Amino acid sequence: MKTPSPIVIGADHAGYALKEFVKAYLTALNYDVNDCGPGGEDSVDYTDFGCMVAEGISSGRFERGVLICGTGQGMAMTANRFCGVRAALCNDLFSAIMSRRHNNANILVMGGRIIGTELAKEIVRAWLETPFEGGRHQRRIEKIDTLSAK
Ligand code: RB5
């Protein structure tokens, strides 16, 4: 079986606990996890950790990332400023599946103050295992990339 490519992960203080949980879950699923932090629940800015993970994707060093803050909103807004990043805020299973099928999302964003651990597990697993459908959706995501130049 092919070794899955490593996952880059980050959070803020409000997402720290869920990040630790997701990290352990990914490890149990045989993924290597590159944890950008933080290392505890002291107050930090989600932007700093969102940038680290988004840079890892934008540079091509990682194919997939996970970001968690309180709601997921700030992380998604931050990550989507980076070229080539398609960060999807998914606090439900359907969004997670569709963000892969139609949007080829490369960063999964969740809200640690919104969802519980069991739902997070389902979301993470579905998001990692659902393939991109390509076709007309490829054309559409290519149009997103042209917007960076505006
Ligand atoms: C932190 O209090 C909170 O604002 C942050 O985790 C996130 O929800 C922002 O979008």
XYZ file of N, CA, C and O and ligand atoms in Angstrom:
610
model
N 0.843 -1.206 0.000
C 0.000 0.000 0.000
C 0.872 1.247 0.000
O 1.885 1.296 0.676
N 0.469 2.266 -0.810
C 1.238 3.510 -0.934
C 1.238 4.258 0.404
O 0.196 4.378 1.063
N 2.424 4.762 0.808
C 2.492 5.567 2.024
C 1.821 6.907 1.752
O 2.157 7.579 0.775
N 0.869 7.320 2.600
C 0.213 8.602 2.334
C 1.186 9.767 2.499
O 2.111 9.698 3.308
N 0.997 10.836 1.695
C 1.908 11.973 1.813
C 1.649 12.714 3.123
O 0.528 12.720 3.630
N 2.712 13.337 3.689
C 2.573 13.951 5.010
C 1.570 15.106 5.025
O 1.363 15.775 4.015
N 0.993 15.327 6.170
C -0.014 16.378 6.357
C 0.597 17.478 7.220
O 1.154 17.191 8.286
N 0.477 18.729 6.772
C 0.922 19.856 7.593
C -0.293 20.400 8.353
O -1.380 20.551 7.790
N -0.093 20.650 9.642
C -1.232 21.010 10.492
C -0.871 22.200 11.380
O 0.295 22.386 11.746
N -1.867 23.021 11.697
C -1.645 24.160 12.584
C -2.958 24.620 13.183
O -4.038 24.237 12.723
N -2.865 25.460 14.200
C -4.063 25.900 14.915
C -3.782 27.233 15.600
O -2.725 27.850 15.378
N -4.732 27.692 16.379
C -4.467 28.751 17.356
C -4.879 28.185 18.718
O -5.145 26.981 18.840
N -4.934 29.042 19.738
C -5.264 28.543 21.077
C -6.651 27.886 21.118
O -6.849 26.885 21.799
N -7.590 28.441 20.332
C -8.958 27.911 20.336
C -9.065 26.589 19.568
O -10.046 25.853 19.736
N -8.079 26.311 18.749
C -8.096 25.063 17.991
C -7.077 24.055 18.483
O -6.993 22.939 17.954
N -6.322 24.452 19.494
C -5.220 23.606 19.957
C -5.682 22.187 20.343
O -5.101 21.193 19.912
N -6.713 22.103 21.170
C -7.146 20.777 21.668
C -7.583 19.882 20.512
O -7.203 18.696 20.450
N -8.343 20.446 19.575
C -8.780 19.622 18.442
C -7.594 19.281 17.542
O -7.538 18.190 16.974
N -6.648 20.202 17.408
C -5.433 19.892 16.620
C -4.716 18.672 17.201
O -4.300 17.777 16.462
N -4.560 18.652 18.520
C -3.870 17.518 19.142
C -4.624 16.218 18.879
O -4.027 15.169 18.603
N -5.946 16.301 18.949
C -6.771 15.116 18.703
C -6.628 14.656 17.244
O -6.420 13.463 16.973
N -6.708 15.599 16.323
C -6.625 15.255 14.896
C -5.239 14.715 14.555
O -5.094 13.766 13.782
N -4.227 15.294 15.184
C -2.849 14.822 14.945
C -2.723 13.341 15.344
O -2.175 12.534 14.587
N -3.255 13.000 16.501
C -3.196 11.600 16.952
C -4.002 10.696 16.012
O -3.581 9.568 15.691
N -5.128 11.203 15.547
C -5.964 10.414 14.631
C -5.239 10.181 13.307
O -5.224 9.062 12.781
N -4.605 11.216 12.786
C -3.860 11.075 11.524
C -2.704 10.100 11.674
O -2.437 9.292 10.781
N -2.035 10.174 12.798
C -0.921 9.260 13.052
C -1.431 7.816 13.091
O -0.810 6.913 12.521
N -2.585 7.626 13.725
C -3.181 6.277 13.785
C -3.562 5.787 12.395
O -3.581 4.579 12.136
N -3.864 6.725 11.496
C -4.200 6.345 10.115
C -2.946 6.189 9.247
O -3.038 6.024 8.033
N -1.779 6.299 9.886
C -0.497 6.076 9.200
C 0.025 7.286 8.419
O 0.881 7.142 7.548
N -0.502 8.467 8.712
C 0.016 9.692 8.083
C 1.167 10.243 8.911
O 1.114 10.228 10.143
N 2.190 10.765 8.228
C 3.187 11.595 8.910
C 2.585 12.977 9.070
O 1.980 13.498 8.121
N 2.749 13.575 10.249
C 2.156 14.879 10.513
C 3.256 15.883 10.832
O 4.103 15.641 11.692
N 3.246 17.004 10.106
C 4.184 18.096 10.393
C 3.400 19.173 11.146
O 2.564 19.869 10.565
N 3.657 19.279 12.442
C 2.873 20.170 13.308
C 3.558 21.541 13.404
O 4.657 21.654 13.958
N 2.883 22.568 12.888
C 3.427 23.940 12.937
C 3.111 24.625 14.259
O 3.510 25.769 14.469
N 2.348 23.992 15.128
C 2.021 24.573 16.418
C 0.634 25.199 16.421
O -0.113 25.062 15.458
N 0.278 25.837 17.535
C 1.095 26.103 18.717
C 1.237 24.863 19.598
O 0.585 23.849 19.378
N 2.082 25.012 20.646
C 2.333 23.884 21.534
C 1.497 23.926 22.804
O 1.738 23.120 23.715
N 0.537 24.838 22.885
C -0.304 24.917 24.074
C -1.448 25.888 23.866
O -1.660 26.355 22.739
N -2.168 26.196 24.934
C -3.390 27.000 24.806
C -3.195 28.482 25.151
O -4.165 29.207 25.328
N -1.939 28.949 25.243
C -1.715 30.393 25.425
C -2.211 31.133 24.176
O -2.068 30.629 23.059
N -2.753 32.318 24.397
C -3.341 33.063 23.291
C -2.301 33.409 22.216
O -1.215 33.925 22.516
N -2.652 33.099 20.970
C -1.793 33.401 19.811
C -2.685 33.967 18.710
O -3.913 33.977 18.836
N -2.073 34.427 17.619
C -2.841 34.928 16.476
C -2.984 33.829 15.430
O -1.971 33.277 14.964
N -4.221 33.539 15.034
C -4.450 32.467 14.051
C -3.710 32.754 12.743
O -3.309 31.842 12.029
N -3.522 34.036 12.441
C -2.843 34.400 11.191
C -1.439 33.792 11.107
O -1.031 33.312 10.050
N -0.708 33.817 12.226
C 0.684 33.347 12.207
C 0.760 31.860 11.857
O 1.598 31.437 11.056
N -0.121 31.087 12.437
C -0.087 29.639 12.201
C -0.761 29.282 10.870
O -0.339 28.349 10.185
N -1.766 30.059 10.511
C -2.392 29.870 9.201
C -1.387 30.106 8.082
O -1.361 29.367 7.092
N -0.550 31.132 8.251
C 0.466 31.429 7.233
C 1.474 30.292 7.104
O 1.886 29.941 5.995
N 1.872 29.735 8.226
C 2.879 28.658 8.164
C 2.357 27.463 7.373
O 3.057 26.904 6.516
N 1.135 27.072 7.648
C 0.555 25.916 6.947
C 0.299 26.257 5.480
O 0.643 25.480 4.575
N -0.243 27.435 5.230
C -0.550 27.831 3.847
C 0.729 27.940 3.018
O 0.753 27.569 1.837
N 1.798 28.408 3.630
C 3.064 28.514 2.924
C 3.582 27.118 2.549
O 4.145 26.919 1.466
N 3.373 26.169 3.432
C 3.782 24.788 3.155
C 3.067 24.211 1.945
O 3.649 23.451 1.164
N 1.815 24.594 1.767
C 1.043 24.123 0.603
C 1.429 24.930 -0.638
O 1.689 24.373 -1.710
N 1.467 26.237 -0.493
C 1.747 27.123 -1.629
C 3.120 26.830 -2.249
O 3.289 26.878 -3.467
N 4.082 26.502 -1.403
C 5.441 26.223 -1.885
C 5.565 24.842 -2.518
O 6.581 24.526 -3.131
N 4.550 23.994 -2.320
C 4.604 22.645 -2.862
C 5.275 21.635 -1.942
O 5.417 20.462 -2.285
N 5.686 22.061 -0.742
C 6.346 21.117 0.173
C 5.358 20.083 0.695
O 5.739 18.978 1.058
N 4.097 20.467 0.802
C 3.054 19.539 1.253
C 1.892 19.594 0.269
O 1.626 20.633 -0.333
N 1.189 18.446 0.158
C 0.021 18.402 -0.726
C -1.262 18.751 0.020
O -2.208 19.268 -0.561
N -1.306 18.404 1.313
C -2.540 18.607 2.087
C -2.227 19.168 3.464
O -1.213 18.797 4.091
N -3.126 20.034 3.936
C -2.964 20.623 5.257
C -4.274 20.687 6.018
O -5.364 20.582 5.431
N -4.161 20.889 7.323
C -5.329 21.041 8.200
C -5.092 22.253 9.094
O -3.997 22.406 9.658
N -6.093 23.126 9.196
C -6.020 24.298 10.063
C -7.244 24.358 10.965
O -8.375 24.117 10.507
N -7.029 24.716 12.230
C -8.137 24.756 13.180
C -8.010 26.003 14.056
O -6.971 26.229 14.679
N -9.064 26.825 14.065
C -9.148 27.907 15.051
C -10.514 27.769 15.735
O -11.079 26.674 15.726
N -11.021 28.827 16.333
C -12.291 28.691 17.064
C -13.444 28.353 16.144
O -14.179 27.385 16.365
N -13.602 29.157 15.107
C -14.681 28.918 14.143
C -14.171 28.339 12.826
O -14.964 27.779 12.060
N -12.916 28.557 12.542
C -12.334 28.210 11.238
C -12.315 29.399 10.289
O -11.617 29.379 9.272
N -13.055 30.442 10.622
C -13.189 31.577 9.689
C -11.850 32.279 9.445
O -11.460 32.520 8.299
N -11.182 32.646 10.531
C -9.928 33.396 10.379
C -8.864 32.596 9.657
O -8.106 33.139 8.837
N -8.792 31.313 9.934
C -7.816 30.447 9.268
C -8.100 30.352 7.774
O -7.185 30.408 6.945
N -9.374 30.214 7.406
C -9.722 30.105 5.988
C -9.396 31.406 5.264
O -8.825 31.404 4.165
N -9.733 32.530 5.901
C -9.455 33.827 5.263
C -7.962 34.026 5.064
O -7.522 34.520 4.025
N -7.183 33.637 6.051
C -5.725 33.776 5.970
C -5.153 32.871 4.880
O -4.418 33.331 3.998
N -5.478 31.607 4.944
C -4.856 30.630 4.036
C -5.195 30.922 2.581
O -4.356 30.744 1.689
N -6.404 31.410 2.331
C -6.812 31.627 0.940
C -6.160 32.847 0.297
O -6.374 33.099 -0.888
N -5.338 33.583 1.035
C -4.538 34.659 0.432
C -3.307 34.117 -0.293
O -2.649 34.844 -1.028
N -2.977 32.841 -0.067
C -1.754 32.264 -0.638
C -2.043 31.629 -2.002
O -3.042 30.923 -2.168
N -1.136 31.867 -2.953
C -1.274 31.303 -4.295
C -1.359 29.783 -4.236
O -0.557 29.149 -3.547
N -2.296 29.242 -4.958
C -2.406 27.791 -5.066
C -3.107 27.136 -3.897
O -3.329 25.925 -3.912
N -3.459 27.928 -2.885
C -4.163 27.352 -1.729
C -5.664 27.390 -1.985
O -6.214 28.409 -2.415
N -6.304 26.265 -1.723
C -7.758 26.196 -1.738
C -8.181 25.642 -0.380
O -8.242 24.435 -0.174
N -8.382 26.578 0.550
C -8.724 26.198 1.927
C -10.238 26.163 2.070
O -10.916 27.143 1.757
N -10.759 25.051 2.540
C -12.203 24.860 2.658
C -12.611 24.771 4.126
O -12.103 23.914 4.855
N -13.490 25.673 4.521
C -14.020 25.637 5.888
C -15.138 24.595 5.941
O -16.190 24.768 5.321
N -14.893 23.521 6.655
C -15.833 22.396 6.668
C -16.138 21.997 8.109
O -15.362 21.266 8.734
N -17.261 22.454 8.595
C -17.705 22.029 9.920
C -18.839 21.018 9.810
O -19.569 20.768 10.764
N -19.004 20.468 8.610
C -19.978 19.390 8.383
C -19.413 18.449 7.329
O -18.534 18.832 6.547
N -19.944 17.246 7.312
C -19.416 16.192 6.446
C -19.649 16.468 4.964
O -18.771 16.232 4.124
N -20.826 16.968 4.625
C -21.150 17.200 3.219
C -20.193 18.225 2.604
O -19.680 18.032 1.489
N -19.928 19.300 3.346
C -18.992 20.310 2.835
C -17.608 19.705 2.612
O -16.917 20.034 1.635
N -17.187 18.847 3.539
C -15.864 18.226 3.419
C -15.776 17.382 2.146
O -14.797 17.471 1.390
N -16.784 16.581 1.899
C -16.781 15.712 0.714
C -16.831 16.561 -0.560
O -16.057 16.355 -1.503
N -17.709 17.551 -0.585
C -17.855 18.360 -1.800
C -16.639 19.254 -2.059
O -16.310 19.552 -3.205
N -15.965 19.663 -0.984
C -14.772 20.502 -1.172
C -13.653 19.729 -1.845
O -12.765 20.310 -2.477
N -13.677 18.429 -1.721
C -12.719 17.591 -2.443
C -13.237 17.282 -3.854
O -12.511 17.472 -4.815
N -14.475 16.838 -3.971
C -15.002 16.436 -5.287
C -14.998 17.589 -6.283
O -14.621 17.425 -7.433
N -15.447 18.738 -5.853
C -15.652 19.854 -6.789
C -14.572 20.926 -6.731
O -14.372 21.636 -7.709
N -13.926 21.078 -5.582
C -12.988 22.209 -5.425
C -11.536 21.785 -5.271
O -10.653 22.637 -5.179
N -11.303 20.481 -5.195
C -9.928 19.978 -4.995
C -9.236 20.726 -3.849
O -8.081 21.164 -3.970
N -9.945 20.903 -2.753
C -9.409 21.650 -1.605
C -8.122 20.999 -1.126
O -8.027 19.771 -1.035
N -7.129 21.839 -0.830
C -5.862 21.283 -0.330
C -5.603 21.634 1.139
O -4.613 21.162 1.711
N -6.459 22.469 1.732
C -6.404 22.666 3.188
C -7.818 22.505 3.748
O -8.770 23.123 3.247
N -7.924 21.659 4.747
C -9.187 21.474 5.473
C -9.158 22.390 6.694
O -8.208 22.347 7.481
N -10.183 23.220 6.831
C -10.272 24.133 7.975
C -11.491 23.747 8.820
O -12.577 23.519 8.279
N -11.289 23.676 10.123
C -12.396 23.331 11.026
C -12.415 24.284 12.219
O -11.406 24.912 12.553
N -13.563 24.351 12.854
C -13.739 25.201 14.032
C -13.748 24.368 15.300
O -14.676 23.599 15.547
N -12.712 24.545 16.106
C -12.591 23.759 17.337
C -13.657 24.091 18.372
O -13.915 23.290 19.280
N -14.305 25.277 18.219
C -15.382 25.636 19.149
C -16.748 25.278 18.575
O -17.771 25.617 19.168
N -16.745 24.632 17.416
C -18.020 24.302 16.765
C -18.274 22.803 16.729
O -19.376 22.347 17.027
N -17.254 22.041 16.343
C -17.492 20.604 16.177
C -16.783 19.789 17.260
O -15.791 20.224 17.830
N -17.310 18.609 17.500
C -16.720 17.688 18.471
C -15.751 16.725 17.795
O -15.607 16.718 16.567
N -15.128 15.910 18.621
C -14.064 15.053 18.102
C -14.578 13.957 17.150
O -13.904 13.624 16.183
N -15.746 13.407 17.419
C -16.227 12.318 16.554
C -16.555 12.838 15.160
O -16.225 12.199 14.153
N -17.201 14.001 15.104
C -17.496 14.591 13.796
C -16.191 14.987 13.100
O -16.036 14.777 11.888
N -15.250 15.517 13.854
C -13.958 15.897 13.258
C -13.290 14.685 12.620
O -12.731 14.775 11.516
N -13.345 13.551 13.269
C -12.753 12.330 12.706
C -13.400 11.971 11.369
O -12.717 11.665 10.394
N -14.718 12.019 11.336
C -15.433 11.685 10.095
C -15.081 12.662 8.988
O -14.889 12.279 7.832
N -15.028 13.942 9.345
C -14.704 14.981 8.355
C -13.294 14.771 7.805
O -13.066 14.786 6.592
N -12.337 14.577 8.701
C -10.936 14.421 8.287
C -10.787 13.211 7.379
O -10.175 13.286 6.304
N -11.358 12.109 7.770
C -11.199 10.882 6.983
C -11.842 11.020 5.602
O -11.243 10.673 4.587
N -13.063 11.542 5.583
C -13.756 11.713 4.288
C -12.986 12.684 3.408
O -12.826 12.472 2.197
N -12.489 13.757 4.013
C -11.768 14.784 3.239
C -10.491 14.207 2.638
O -10.134 14.499 1.492
N -9.801 13.370 3.384
C -8.552 12.793 2.882
C -8.793 11.723 1.824
O -7.972 11.526 0.940
N -9.919 11.054 1.913
C -10.146 9.902 1.031
C -10.984 10.217 -0.203
O -11.068 9.405 -1.113
N -11.617 11.374 -0.239
C -12.486 11.700 -1.375
C -11.663 12.296 -2.516
O -10.966 13.292 -2.333
N -11.738 11.695 -3.712
C -10.961 12.230 -4.842
C -11.639 13.436 -5.505
O -12.848 13.626 -5.397
N -10.821 14.218 -6.200
C -11.311 15.337 -7.014
C -11.916 14.768 -8.291
O -11.350 13.871 -8.912
N -13.057 15.303 -8.719
C -13.723 14.768 -9.909
C -13.137 15.297 -11.215
O -13.370 14.732 -12.280
N -12.406 16.406 -11.160
C -11.816 16.956 -12.388
C -12.880 17.449 -13.358
O -13.932 17.947 -12.945
N -12.610 17.292 -14.681
C -13.576 17.711 -15.706
C -13.867 19.201 -15.622
O -12.946 20.020 -15.538
N -15.140 19.560 -15.614
C -15.523 20.982 -15.589
C -15.026 21.675 -14.322
O -14.792 22.881 -14.317
N -14.823 20.894 -13.257
C -14.349 21.484 -11.998
C -12.890 21.906 -12.091
O -12.457 22.840 -11.421
N -12.121 21.223 -12.935
C -10.724 21.619 -13.153
C -10.672 23.024 -13.761
O -9.910 23.881 -13.335
N -11.492 23.244 -14.768
C -11.542 24.573 -15.415
C -11.880 25.653 -14.385
O -11.276 26.722 -14.366
N -12.787 25.356 -13.515
C -13.238 26.359 -12.541
C -12.161 26.673 -11.516
O -11.965 27.835 -11.157
N -11.467 25.658 -11.042
C -10.420 25.981 -10.055
C -9.240 26.684 -10.723
O -8.570 27.493 -10.094
N -9.025 26.408 -12.026
C -7.968 27.156 -12.728
C -8.325 28.634 -12.814
O -7.460 29.507 -12.743
N -9.597 28.935 -12.933
C -10.025 30.346 -12.954
C -9.757 31.022 -11.615
O -9.480 32.223 -11.573
N -9.825 30.274 -10.530
C -9.510 30.869 -9.211
C -8.076 31.372 -9.222
O -7.790 32.477 -8.761
N -7.176 30.560 -9.775
C -5.760 30.951 -9.779
C -5.503 32.230 -10.565
O -4.604 32.992 -10.248
N -6.291 32.483 -11.597
C -6.080 33.714 -12.370
C -6.460 34.949 -11.540
O -6.027 36.057 -11.850
N -7.245 34.789 -10.496
C -7.699 35.935 -9.700
C -6.566 36.531 -8.861
O -6.618 37.691 -8.497
N -5.550 35.730 -8.568
C -4.444 36.229 -7.759
C -3.766 37.417 -8.421
O -3.178 38.260 -7.750
N -3.825 37.489 -9.760
C -3.143 38.549 -10.485
C -3.955 39.846 -10.508
O -3.477 40.867 -10.952
N -5.184 39.829 -10.046
C -6.031 41.029 -10.125
C -5.620 42.088 -9.121
O -5.127 41.762 -8.070
C -9.939 33.379 18.902
O -10.597 33.937 19.963
C -10.863 33.305 17.692
O -11.146 34.590 17.231
C -10.227 32.478 16.594
O -9.929 31.224 17.080
C -11.058 32.250 15.337
O -12.314 31.763 15.656
C -11.066 33.337 14.366
O -11.607 33.255 13.289
